[in-house]
Coordinates of C-alpha atoms in Angstrom, one line a residue:
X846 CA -8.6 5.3 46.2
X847 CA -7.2 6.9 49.2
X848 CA -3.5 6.0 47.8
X849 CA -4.4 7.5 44.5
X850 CA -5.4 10.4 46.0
X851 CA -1.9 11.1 48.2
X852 CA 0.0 10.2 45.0
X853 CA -2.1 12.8 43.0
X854 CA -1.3 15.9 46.2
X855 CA 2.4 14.5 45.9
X856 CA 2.8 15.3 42.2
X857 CA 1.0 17.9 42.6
X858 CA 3.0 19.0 45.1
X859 CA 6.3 18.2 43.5
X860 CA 5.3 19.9 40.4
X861 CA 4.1 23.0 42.3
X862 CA 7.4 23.0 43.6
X863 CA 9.3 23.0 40.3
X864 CA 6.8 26.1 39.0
X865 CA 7.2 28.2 41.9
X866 CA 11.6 27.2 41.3
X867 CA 11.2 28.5 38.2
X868 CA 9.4 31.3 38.6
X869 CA 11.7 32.7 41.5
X870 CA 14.8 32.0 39.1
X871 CA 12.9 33.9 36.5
X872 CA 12.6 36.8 39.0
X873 CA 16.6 36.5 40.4
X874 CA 17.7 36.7 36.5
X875 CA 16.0 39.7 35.8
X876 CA 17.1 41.6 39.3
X877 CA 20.6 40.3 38.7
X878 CA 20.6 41.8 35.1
X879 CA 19.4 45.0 36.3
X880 CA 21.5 45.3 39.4
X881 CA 24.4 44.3 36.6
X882 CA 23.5 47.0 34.3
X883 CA 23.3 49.4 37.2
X884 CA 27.4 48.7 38.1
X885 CA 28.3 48.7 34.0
X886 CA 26.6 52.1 34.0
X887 CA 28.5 53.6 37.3
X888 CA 31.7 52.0 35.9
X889 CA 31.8 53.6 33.0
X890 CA 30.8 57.0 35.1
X891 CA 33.5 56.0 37.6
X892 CA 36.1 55.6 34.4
X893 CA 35.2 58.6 32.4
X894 CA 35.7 60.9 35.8
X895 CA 39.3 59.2 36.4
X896 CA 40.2 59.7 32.8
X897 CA 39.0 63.2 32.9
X898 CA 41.1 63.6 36.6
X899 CA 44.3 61.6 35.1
X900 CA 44.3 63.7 32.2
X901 CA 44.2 67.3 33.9
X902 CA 47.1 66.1 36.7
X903 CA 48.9 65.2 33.2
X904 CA 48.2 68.6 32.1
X905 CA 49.4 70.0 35.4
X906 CA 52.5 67.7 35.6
X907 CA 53.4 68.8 32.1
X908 CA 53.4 72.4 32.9
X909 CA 55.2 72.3 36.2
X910 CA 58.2 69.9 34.2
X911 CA 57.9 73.0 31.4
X912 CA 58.2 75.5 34.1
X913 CA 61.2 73.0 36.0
X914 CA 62.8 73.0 32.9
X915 CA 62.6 76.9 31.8
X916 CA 64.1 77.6 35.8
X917 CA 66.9 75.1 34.9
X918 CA 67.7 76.2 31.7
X919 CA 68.0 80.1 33.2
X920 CA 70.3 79.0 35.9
X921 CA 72.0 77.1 33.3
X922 CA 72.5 80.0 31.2
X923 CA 73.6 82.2 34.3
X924 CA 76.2 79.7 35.5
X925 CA 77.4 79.6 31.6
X926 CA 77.4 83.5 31.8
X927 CA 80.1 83.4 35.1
X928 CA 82.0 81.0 33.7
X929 CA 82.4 82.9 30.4
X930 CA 83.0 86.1 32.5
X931 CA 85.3 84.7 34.7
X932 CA 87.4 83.6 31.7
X933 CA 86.9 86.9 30.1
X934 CA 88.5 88.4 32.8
X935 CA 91.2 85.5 33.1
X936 CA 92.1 86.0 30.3
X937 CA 92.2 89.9 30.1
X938 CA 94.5 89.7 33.2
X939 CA 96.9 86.8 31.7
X940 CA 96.6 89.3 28.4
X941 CA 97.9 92.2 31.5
X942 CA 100.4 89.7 33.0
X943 CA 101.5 89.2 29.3
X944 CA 102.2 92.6 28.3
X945 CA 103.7 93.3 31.7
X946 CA 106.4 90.5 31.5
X947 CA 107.2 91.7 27.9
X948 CA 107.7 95.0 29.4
X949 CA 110.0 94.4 32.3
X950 CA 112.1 92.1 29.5
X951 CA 112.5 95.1 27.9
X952 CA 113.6 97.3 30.7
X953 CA 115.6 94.8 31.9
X954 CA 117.3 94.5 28.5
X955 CA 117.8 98.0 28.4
X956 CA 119.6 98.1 31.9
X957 CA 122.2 95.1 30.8
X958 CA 123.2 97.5 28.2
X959 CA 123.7 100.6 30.2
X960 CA 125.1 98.5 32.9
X961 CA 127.6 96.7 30.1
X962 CA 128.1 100.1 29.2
X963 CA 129.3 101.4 32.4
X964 CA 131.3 98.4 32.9
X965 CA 133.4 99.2 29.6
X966 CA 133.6 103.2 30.9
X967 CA 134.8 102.0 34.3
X968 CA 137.4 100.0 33.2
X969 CA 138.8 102.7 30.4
X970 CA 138.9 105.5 33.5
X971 CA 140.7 103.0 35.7
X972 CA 143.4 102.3 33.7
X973 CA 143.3 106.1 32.2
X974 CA 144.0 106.9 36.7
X975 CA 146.4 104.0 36.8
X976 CA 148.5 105.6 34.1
X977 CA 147.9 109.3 35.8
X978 CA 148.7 108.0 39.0
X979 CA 152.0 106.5 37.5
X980 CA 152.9 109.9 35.9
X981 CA 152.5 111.7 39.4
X982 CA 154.3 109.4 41.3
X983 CA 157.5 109.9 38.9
X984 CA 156.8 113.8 39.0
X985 CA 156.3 113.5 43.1
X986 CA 159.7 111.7 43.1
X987 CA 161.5 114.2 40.8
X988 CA 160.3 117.3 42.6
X989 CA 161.4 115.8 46.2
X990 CA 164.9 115.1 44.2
X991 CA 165.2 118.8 43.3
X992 CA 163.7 120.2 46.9
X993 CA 166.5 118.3 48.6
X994 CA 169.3 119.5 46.6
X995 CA 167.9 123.4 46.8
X996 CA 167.5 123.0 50.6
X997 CA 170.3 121.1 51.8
X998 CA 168.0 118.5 54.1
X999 CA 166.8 115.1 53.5
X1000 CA 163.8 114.4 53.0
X1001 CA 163.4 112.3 56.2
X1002 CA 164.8 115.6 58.3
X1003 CA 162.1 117.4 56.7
X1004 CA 159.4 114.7 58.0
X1005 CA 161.2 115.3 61.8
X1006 CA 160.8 119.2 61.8
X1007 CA 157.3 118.7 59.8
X1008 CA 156.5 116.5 63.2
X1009 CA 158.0 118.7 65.7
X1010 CA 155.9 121.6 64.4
X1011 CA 152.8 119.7 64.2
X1012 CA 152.9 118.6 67.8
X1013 CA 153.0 122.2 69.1
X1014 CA 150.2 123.3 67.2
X1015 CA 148.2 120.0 67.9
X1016 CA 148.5 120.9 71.7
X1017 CA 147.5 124.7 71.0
X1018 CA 144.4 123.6 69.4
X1019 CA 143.8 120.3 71.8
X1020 CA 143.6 122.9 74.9
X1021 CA 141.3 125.4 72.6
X1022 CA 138.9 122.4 71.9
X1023 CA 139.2 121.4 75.4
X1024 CA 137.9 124.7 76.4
X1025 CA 135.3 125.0 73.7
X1026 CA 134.4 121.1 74.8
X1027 CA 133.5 122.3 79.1
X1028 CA 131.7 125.6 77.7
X1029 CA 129.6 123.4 75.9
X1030 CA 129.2 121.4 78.4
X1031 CA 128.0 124.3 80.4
X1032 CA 125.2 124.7 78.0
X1033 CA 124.0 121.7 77.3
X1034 CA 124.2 120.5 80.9
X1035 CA 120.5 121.7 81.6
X1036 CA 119.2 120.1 78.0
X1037 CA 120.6 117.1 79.4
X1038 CA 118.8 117.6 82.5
X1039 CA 115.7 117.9 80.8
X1040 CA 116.2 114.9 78.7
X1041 CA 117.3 112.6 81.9
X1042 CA 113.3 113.8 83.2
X1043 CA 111.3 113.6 80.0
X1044 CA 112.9 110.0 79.5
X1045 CA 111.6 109.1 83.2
X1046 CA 108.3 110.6 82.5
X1047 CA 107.8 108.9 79.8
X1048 CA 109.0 106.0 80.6
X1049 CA 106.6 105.7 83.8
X1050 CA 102.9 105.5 82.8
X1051 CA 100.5 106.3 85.5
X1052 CA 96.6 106.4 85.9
X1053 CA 95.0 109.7 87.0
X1054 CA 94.2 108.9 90.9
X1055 CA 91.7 111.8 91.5
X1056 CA 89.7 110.9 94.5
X1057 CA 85.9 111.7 94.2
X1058 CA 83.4 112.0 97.1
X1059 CA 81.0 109.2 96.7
X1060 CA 80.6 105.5 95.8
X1061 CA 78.2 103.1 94.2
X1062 CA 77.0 100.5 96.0
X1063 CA 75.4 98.1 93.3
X1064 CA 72.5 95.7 94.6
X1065 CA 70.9 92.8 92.4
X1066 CA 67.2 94.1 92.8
X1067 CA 65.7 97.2 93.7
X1068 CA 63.7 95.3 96.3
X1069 CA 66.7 95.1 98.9
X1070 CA 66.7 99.0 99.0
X1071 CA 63.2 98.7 101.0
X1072 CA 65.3 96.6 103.7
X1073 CA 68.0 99.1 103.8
X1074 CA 65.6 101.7 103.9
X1075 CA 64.3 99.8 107.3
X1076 CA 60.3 100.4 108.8
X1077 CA 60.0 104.4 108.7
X1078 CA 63.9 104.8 107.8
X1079 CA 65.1 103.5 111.0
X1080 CA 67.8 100.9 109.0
X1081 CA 69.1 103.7 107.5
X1082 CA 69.5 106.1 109.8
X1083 CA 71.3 103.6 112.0
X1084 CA 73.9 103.2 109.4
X1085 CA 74.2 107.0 108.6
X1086 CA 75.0 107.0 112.6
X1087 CA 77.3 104.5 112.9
X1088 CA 79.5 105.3 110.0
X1089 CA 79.3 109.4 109.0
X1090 CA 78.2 108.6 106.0
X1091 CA 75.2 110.3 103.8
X1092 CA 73.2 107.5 102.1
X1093 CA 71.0 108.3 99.4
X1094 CA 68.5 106.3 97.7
X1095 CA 67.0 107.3 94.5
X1096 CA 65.4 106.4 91.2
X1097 CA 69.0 105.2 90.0
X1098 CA 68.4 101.0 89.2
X1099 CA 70.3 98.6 91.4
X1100 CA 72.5 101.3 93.1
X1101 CA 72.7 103.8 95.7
X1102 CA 75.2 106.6 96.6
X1103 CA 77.2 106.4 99.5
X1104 CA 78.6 110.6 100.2
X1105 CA 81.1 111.5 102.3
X1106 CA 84.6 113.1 101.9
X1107 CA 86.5 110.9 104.7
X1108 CA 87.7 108.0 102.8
X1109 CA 87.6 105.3 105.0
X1110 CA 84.4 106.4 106.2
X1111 CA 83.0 105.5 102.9
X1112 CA 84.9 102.4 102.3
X1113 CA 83.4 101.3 105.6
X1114 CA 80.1 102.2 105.2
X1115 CA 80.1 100.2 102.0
X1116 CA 81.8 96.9 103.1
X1117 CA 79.7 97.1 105.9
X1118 CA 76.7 97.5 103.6
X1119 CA 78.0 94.8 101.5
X1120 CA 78.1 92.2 104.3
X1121 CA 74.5 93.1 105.6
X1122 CA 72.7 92.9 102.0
X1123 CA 74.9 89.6 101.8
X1124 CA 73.3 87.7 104.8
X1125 CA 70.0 89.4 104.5
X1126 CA 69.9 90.4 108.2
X1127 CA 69.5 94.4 108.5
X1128 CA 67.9 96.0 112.1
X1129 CA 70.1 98.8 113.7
X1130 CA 71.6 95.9 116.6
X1131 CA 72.7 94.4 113.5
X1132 CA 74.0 97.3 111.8
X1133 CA 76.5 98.5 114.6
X1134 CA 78.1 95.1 115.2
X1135 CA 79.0 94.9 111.5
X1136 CA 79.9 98.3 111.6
X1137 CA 82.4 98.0 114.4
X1138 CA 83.8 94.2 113.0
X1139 CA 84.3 96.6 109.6
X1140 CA 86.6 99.3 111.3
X1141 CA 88.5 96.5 113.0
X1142 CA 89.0 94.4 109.2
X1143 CA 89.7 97.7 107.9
X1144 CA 92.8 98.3 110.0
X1145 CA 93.7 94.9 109.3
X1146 CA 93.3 96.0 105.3
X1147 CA 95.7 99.2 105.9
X1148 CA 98.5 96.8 107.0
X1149 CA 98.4 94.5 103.9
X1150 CA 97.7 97.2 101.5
X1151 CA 101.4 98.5 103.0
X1152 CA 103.0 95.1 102.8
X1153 CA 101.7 94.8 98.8
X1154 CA 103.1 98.3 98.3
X1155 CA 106.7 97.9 99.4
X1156 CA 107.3 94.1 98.1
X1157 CA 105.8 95.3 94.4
X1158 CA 108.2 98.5 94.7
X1159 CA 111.1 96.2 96.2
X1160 CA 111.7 98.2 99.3
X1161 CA 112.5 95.6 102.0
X1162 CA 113.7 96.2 106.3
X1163 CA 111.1 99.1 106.1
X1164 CA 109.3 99.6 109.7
X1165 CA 106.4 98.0 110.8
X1166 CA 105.1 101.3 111.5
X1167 CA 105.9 103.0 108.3
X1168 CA 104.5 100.5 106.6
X1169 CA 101.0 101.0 108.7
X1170 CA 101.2 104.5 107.5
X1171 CA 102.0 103.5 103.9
X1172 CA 98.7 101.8 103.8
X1173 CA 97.0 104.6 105.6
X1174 CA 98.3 106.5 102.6
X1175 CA 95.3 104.7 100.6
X1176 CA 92.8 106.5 102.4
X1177 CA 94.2 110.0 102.0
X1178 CA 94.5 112.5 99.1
X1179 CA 96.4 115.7 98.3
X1180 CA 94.5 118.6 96.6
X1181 CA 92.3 115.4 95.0
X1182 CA 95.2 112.9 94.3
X1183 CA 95.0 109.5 95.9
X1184 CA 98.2 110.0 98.4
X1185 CA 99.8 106.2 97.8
X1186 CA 98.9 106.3 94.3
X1187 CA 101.0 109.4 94.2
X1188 CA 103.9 108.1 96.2
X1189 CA 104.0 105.2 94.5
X1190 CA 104.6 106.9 90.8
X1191 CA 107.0 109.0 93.0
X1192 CA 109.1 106.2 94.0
X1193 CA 109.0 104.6 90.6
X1194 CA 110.3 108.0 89.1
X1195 CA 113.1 108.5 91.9
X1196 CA 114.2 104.7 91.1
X1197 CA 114.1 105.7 87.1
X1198 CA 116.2 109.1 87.6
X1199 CA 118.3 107.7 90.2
X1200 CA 119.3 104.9 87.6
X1201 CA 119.6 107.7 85.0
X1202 CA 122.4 109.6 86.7
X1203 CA 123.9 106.3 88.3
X1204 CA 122.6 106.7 92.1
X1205 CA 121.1 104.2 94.1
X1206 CA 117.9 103.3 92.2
X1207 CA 116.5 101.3 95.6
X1208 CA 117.3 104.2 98.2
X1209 CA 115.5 106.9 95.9
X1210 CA 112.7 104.6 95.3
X1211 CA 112.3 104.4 99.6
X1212 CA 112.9 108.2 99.8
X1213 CA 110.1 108.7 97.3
X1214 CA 107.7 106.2 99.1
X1215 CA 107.8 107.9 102.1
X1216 CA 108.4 111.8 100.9
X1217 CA 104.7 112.7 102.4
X1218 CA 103.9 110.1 105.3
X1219 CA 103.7 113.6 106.9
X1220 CA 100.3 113.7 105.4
X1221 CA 98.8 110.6 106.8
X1222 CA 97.9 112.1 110.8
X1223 CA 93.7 112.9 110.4
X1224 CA 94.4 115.8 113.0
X1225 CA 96.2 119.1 111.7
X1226 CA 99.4 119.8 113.7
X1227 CA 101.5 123.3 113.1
X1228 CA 104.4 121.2 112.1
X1229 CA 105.0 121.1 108.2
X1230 CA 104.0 117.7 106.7
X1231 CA 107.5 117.4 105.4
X1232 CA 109.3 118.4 108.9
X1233 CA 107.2 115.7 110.4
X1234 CA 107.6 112.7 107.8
X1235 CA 111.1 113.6 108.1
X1236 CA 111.0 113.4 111.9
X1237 CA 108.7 109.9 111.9
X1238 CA 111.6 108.7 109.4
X1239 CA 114.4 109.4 111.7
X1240 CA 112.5 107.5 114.8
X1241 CA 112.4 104.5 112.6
X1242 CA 115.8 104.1 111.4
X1243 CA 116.0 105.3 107.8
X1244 CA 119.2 106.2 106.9
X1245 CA 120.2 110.3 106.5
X1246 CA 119.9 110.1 102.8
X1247 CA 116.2 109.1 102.7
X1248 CA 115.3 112.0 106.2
X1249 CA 117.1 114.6 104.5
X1250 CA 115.3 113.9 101.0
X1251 CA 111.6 113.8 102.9
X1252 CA 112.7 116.8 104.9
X1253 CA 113.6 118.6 101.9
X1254 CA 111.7 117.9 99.0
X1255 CA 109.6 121.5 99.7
X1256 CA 112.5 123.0 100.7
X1257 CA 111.8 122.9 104.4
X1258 CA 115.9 121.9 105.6
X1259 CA 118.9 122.7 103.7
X1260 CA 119.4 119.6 100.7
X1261 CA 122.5 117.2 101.7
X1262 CA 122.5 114.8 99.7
X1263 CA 121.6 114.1 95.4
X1264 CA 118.4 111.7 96.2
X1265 CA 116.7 115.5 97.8
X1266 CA 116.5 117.1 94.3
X1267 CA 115.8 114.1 92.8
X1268 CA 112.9 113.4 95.2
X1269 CA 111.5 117.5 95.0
X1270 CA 111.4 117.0 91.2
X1271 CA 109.5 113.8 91.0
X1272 CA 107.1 115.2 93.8
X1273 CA 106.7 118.3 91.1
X1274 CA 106.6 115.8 88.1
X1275 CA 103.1 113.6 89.6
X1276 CA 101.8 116.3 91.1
X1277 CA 102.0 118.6 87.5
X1278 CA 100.5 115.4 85.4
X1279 CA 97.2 117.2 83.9
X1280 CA 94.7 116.3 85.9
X1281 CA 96.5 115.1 88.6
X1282 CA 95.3 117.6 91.6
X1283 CA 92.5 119.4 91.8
X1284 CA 92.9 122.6 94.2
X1285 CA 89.0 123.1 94.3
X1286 CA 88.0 119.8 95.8
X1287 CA 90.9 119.9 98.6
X1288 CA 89.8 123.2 99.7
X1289 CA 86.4 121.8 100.0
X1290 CA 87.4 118.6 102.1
X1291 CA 89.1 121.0 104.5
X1292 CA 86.3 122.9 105.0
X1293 CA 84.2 119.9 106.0
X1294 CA 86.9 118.9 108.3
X1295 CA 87.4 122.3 110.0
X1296 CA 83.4 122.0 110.4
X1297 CA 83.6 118.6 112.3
X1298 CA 86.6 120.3 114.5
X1299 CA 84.9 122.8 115.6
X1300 CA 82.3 120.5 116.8
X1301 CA 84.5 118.5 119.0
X1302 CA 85.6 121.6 120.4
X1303 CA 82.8 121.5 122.5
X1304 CA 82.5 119.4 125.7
X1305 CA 80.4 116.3 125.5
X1306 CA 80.3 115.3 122.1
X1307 CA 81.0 111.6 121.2
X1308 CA 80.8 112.2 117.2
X1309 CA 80.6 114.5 114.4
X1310 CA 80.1 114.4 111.0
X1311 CA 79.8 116.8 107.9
X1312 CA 77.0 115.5 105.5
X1313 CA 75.5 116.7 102.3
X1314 CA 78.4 118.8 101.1
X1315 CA 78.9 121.0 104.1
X1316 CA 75.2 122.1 104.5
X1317 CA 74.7 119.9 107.8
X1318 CA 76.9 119.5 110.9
X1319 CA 75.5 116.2 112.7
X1320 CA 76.9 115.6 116.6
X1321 CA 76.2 112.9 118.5
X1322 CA 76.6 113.5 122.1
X1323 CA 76.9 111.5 125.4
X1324 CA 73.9 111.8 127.2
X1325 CA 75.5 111.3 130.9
X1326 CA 76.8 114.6 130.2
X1327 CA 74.2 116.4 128.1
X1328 CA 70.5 116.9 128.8
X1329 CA 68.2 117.9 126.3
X1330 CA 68.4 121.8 127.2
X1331 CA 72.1 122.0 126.9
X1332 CA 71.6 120.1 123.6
X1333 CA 69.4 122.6 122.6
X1334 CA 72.0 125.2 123.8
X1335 CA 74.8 123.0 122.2
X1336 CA 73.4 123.4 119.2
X1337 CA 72.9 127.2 119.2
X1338 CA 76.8 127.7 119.9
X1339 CA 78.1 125.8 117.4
X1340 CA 75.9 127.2 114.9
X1341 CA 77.0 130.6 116.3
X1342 CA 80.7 129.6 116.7
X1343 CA 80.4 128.4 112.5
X1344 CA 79.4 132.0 111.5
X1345 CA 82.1 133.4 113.3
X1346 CA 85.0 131.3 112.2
X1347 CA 84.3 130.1 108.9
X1348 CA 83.7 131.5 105.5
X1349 CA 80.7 129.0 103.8
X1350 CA 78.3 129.5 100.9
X1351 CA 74.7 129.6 101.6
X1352 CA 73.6 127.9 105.8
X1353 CA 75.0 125.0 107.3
X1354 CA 72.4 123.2 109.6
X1355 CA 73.6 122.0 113.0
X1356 CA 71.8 118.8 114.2
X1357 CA 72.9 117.6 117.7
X1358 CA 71.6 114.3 118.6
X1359 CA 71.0 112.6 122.1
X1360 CA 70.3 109.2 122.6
X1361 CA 69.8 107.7 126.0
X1362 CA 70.3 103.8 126.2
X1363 CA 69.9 101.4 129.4
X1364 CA 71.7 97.9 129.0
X1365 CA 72.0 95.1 131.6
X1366 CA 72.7 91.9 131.0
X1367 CA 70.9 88.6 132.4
X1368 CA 73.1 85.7 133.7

């Protein structure tokens, strides 16, 4: 019973099992059926959007190959539309060519026939003259026949006298034209002369050397003209001390102006400037130890400047002394003209001239080096500039050509020699170039100088220098031997001693300066 029982739960069991199967496959088939009609449908959404995408990029394509093709076919028709023009015109200039050719073939034809023609007209006149010339040689025969038997003489005794009489009125017009030939020669001898100096003028180019008052000193930044400048102006001060020379700084970028009218004054104050910016070190100690190392490389400077000056004008066995002042000669000027640039276009026009009339070229060249060493001494002496360059040549050895051309080129000793005139007319010639010389500007730098001598006139004073065109008279004096009430008074009598000797425009201010220093040295 019990067994009958489990057997019965088993089936029942079993079959259970196979229902509930069934029924859960029933349910899977219908979910899989909708979840498959779900996909169909948003397939066929999915393919009708791609179709509807694929056909408006067709669309889009299309155009853009229509477009493509309409740009092609234009640049097509343009290229076709050059090539067609550029045959056009090909062939309108082979058309030109064409016509030309034909053209010249037919002058050229025309010329062969006049030349052919000429030819054939030649040739009948040449044998037409041949014929005449016969005929006058028989007449020419015949007539002397008849003149010798009317005379009496030979024709060869005829020739004899013929000769005889020609001679004497050969030598009657040989002295006339002899005569005619040295009056001419008279009057064409100063043409000559001024075709021997426009020659050498042109023939030597030369730069205007007009000297100007100031210099630019370029710096790299604007900053450095603070350090120059120094804590309350003391840096700048120091150099306006040490050197003479009027610095001014302004709004000008990256420069300032160094004034003064003494040359080498401003040449040092600028290499001295130069060499301070350079190694950044700038207090007053500092200032007057470059200063003073500057004046001695400067002197150094004036002797190789000389050497450069005579080897490139080939001048050799000149002094050691002249050629110190030759270089010296860089740092002076004459009514505004740099003094060795104008010596040296006066050599080079001696040498030309001197070549020119067959003198010595090398000896004229010296002479016109040197004409105005005279000029180089900074202190004014009552001897002419040309009486002393001639005397300072002597002392040296130059020979009596070159003294008597230095002497005499403004007519201060009686010419000796041809290299004087020579020499006077070159000075004349560099001097005359348009501006050359300026008369204004030497007249002013004398003035400043006069203003400085009367300074040192006085006793005490160590320095003196003319700044801002004349208006101020700076002195430095030694303060062992001034106080402050004679500088006071010091100042007063120069000031007073300016009004009554010079002529000025508008005041001149008289600053005397006194500086007292104590220096010892610990060993």
């Amino acid at each position: 019973m019990d067994i009958q029982i489990v057997i019965g739960a088993v089936i029942g069991i079993i079959v259970g099992a196979i229902i509930a199967y069934f029924i859960v496959k029933s349910l899977q088939s219908k979910s899989a059926n909708s979840i498959v009609a779900e996909a169909k449908k948003d397939a066929a959404s999915i393919i009708k959007e791609a179709k509807a995408e694929g056909e408006s990029k067709k669309k889009d394509k299309i155009l853009q190959a229509k477009e493509k093709f309409i740009e092609l076919k234009s640049e097509h028709e343009k290229v076709i539309l050059s090539r067609d023009k550029k045959l056009a015109d090909a062939e309108k200039r082979t058309r030109d060519k064409e016509s030309q050719v034909s053209s010249e073939l037919s002058k050229n034809k025309k010329l062969n026939k006049d030349i052919e023609d000429k030819v054939k007209d030649y040739d009948f006149r040449n044998e037409y003259l041949v014929k005449k010339q016969e005929e006058i040689d028989k007449v020419h025969q015949s007539a002397v026949k008849q003149l010798e038997v009317i005379s009496g003489v030979s024709a060869e005794e005829a020739k004899a006298q013929l000769v005889e009489t020609l001679k004497e009125s050969a030598k009657t017009d040989a002295m006339a034209l002899i005569q005619d030939t040295i009056e001419e020669a008279k009057m064409t001898a100063q043409q000559e002369a001024k075709k021997i100096i426009i020659n050498t003028i042109q023939r030597i180019g030369t730069e205007e050397a007009v000297e100007n008052c100031v210099s630019v000193f370029n710096l790299e930044s604007d900053d450095v003209k603070g350090r120059i400048i120094g804590r309350e102006g003391r840096n700048i001060r120091a150099i306006e001390a040490a050197t003479g020379v009027e610095i001014i700084v302004d709004d000008t970028p990256e420069a300032i102006i160094l004034s003064c009218f003494d040359s080498v004054r401003r040449e040092i104050a600028r290499l001295s400037l130069h060499k301070l910016v350079t190694d950044g070190r700038i207090h007053p100690a500092r200032i007057e130890e470059v200063v003073k190392k500057t004046r001695k490389m400067i002197d150094e400077e004036i002797i190789d400047i000389g050497k450069r000056t005579v080897v490139d004008l080939g001048i050799h066995g000149l002094s050691p002394e002249l050629i110190k002042m030759v270089g010296r000669m860089k740092y002076r000027s004459s009514y505004g003209q740099n003094l060795l640039q104008h010596s040296r276009e006066v050599a080079k026009l001696c040498g030309v001239m001197a070549a020119e009339l067959g003198l010595n070229a090398k000896l004229a060249k010296r002479a016109g080096l040197l004409h105005d060493i005279g000029k180089v001494p900074d202190s004014e002496t009552e001897v002419p500039h040309a009486i002393l360059g001639m005397q300072w040549a002597e002392k040296y050895g130059e020979k009596p050509e070159v003294c008597n051309a230095i002497g005499a080129h403004h007519d201060e000793v009686e010419m000796t020699s041809l290299l004087s005139p020579i020499v006077q007319v070159c000075d004349a010639i560099s001097g005359a170039r348009p501006g050359a010389r300026r008369q204004v500007l030497d007249s002013y730098i004398q003035r400043l100088k006069d203003l400085e001598e009367i300074a040192f006139g006085f006793n005490g004073v160590k320095k003196a220098y003319a700044i801002q065109a004349g208006r101020e008279l700076r002195v430095i004096v030694e303060s062992e031997r001034v106080n402050d009430d004679k500088a006071s008074n010091l100042s007063f009598e120069i000031s007073q001693k300016i009004q009554t000797d010079m002529t000025y425009p508008g005041q001149v201010k008289v600053t005397v300066i006194r500086e007292t220093r104590a220096v010892n040295i610990a060993k």
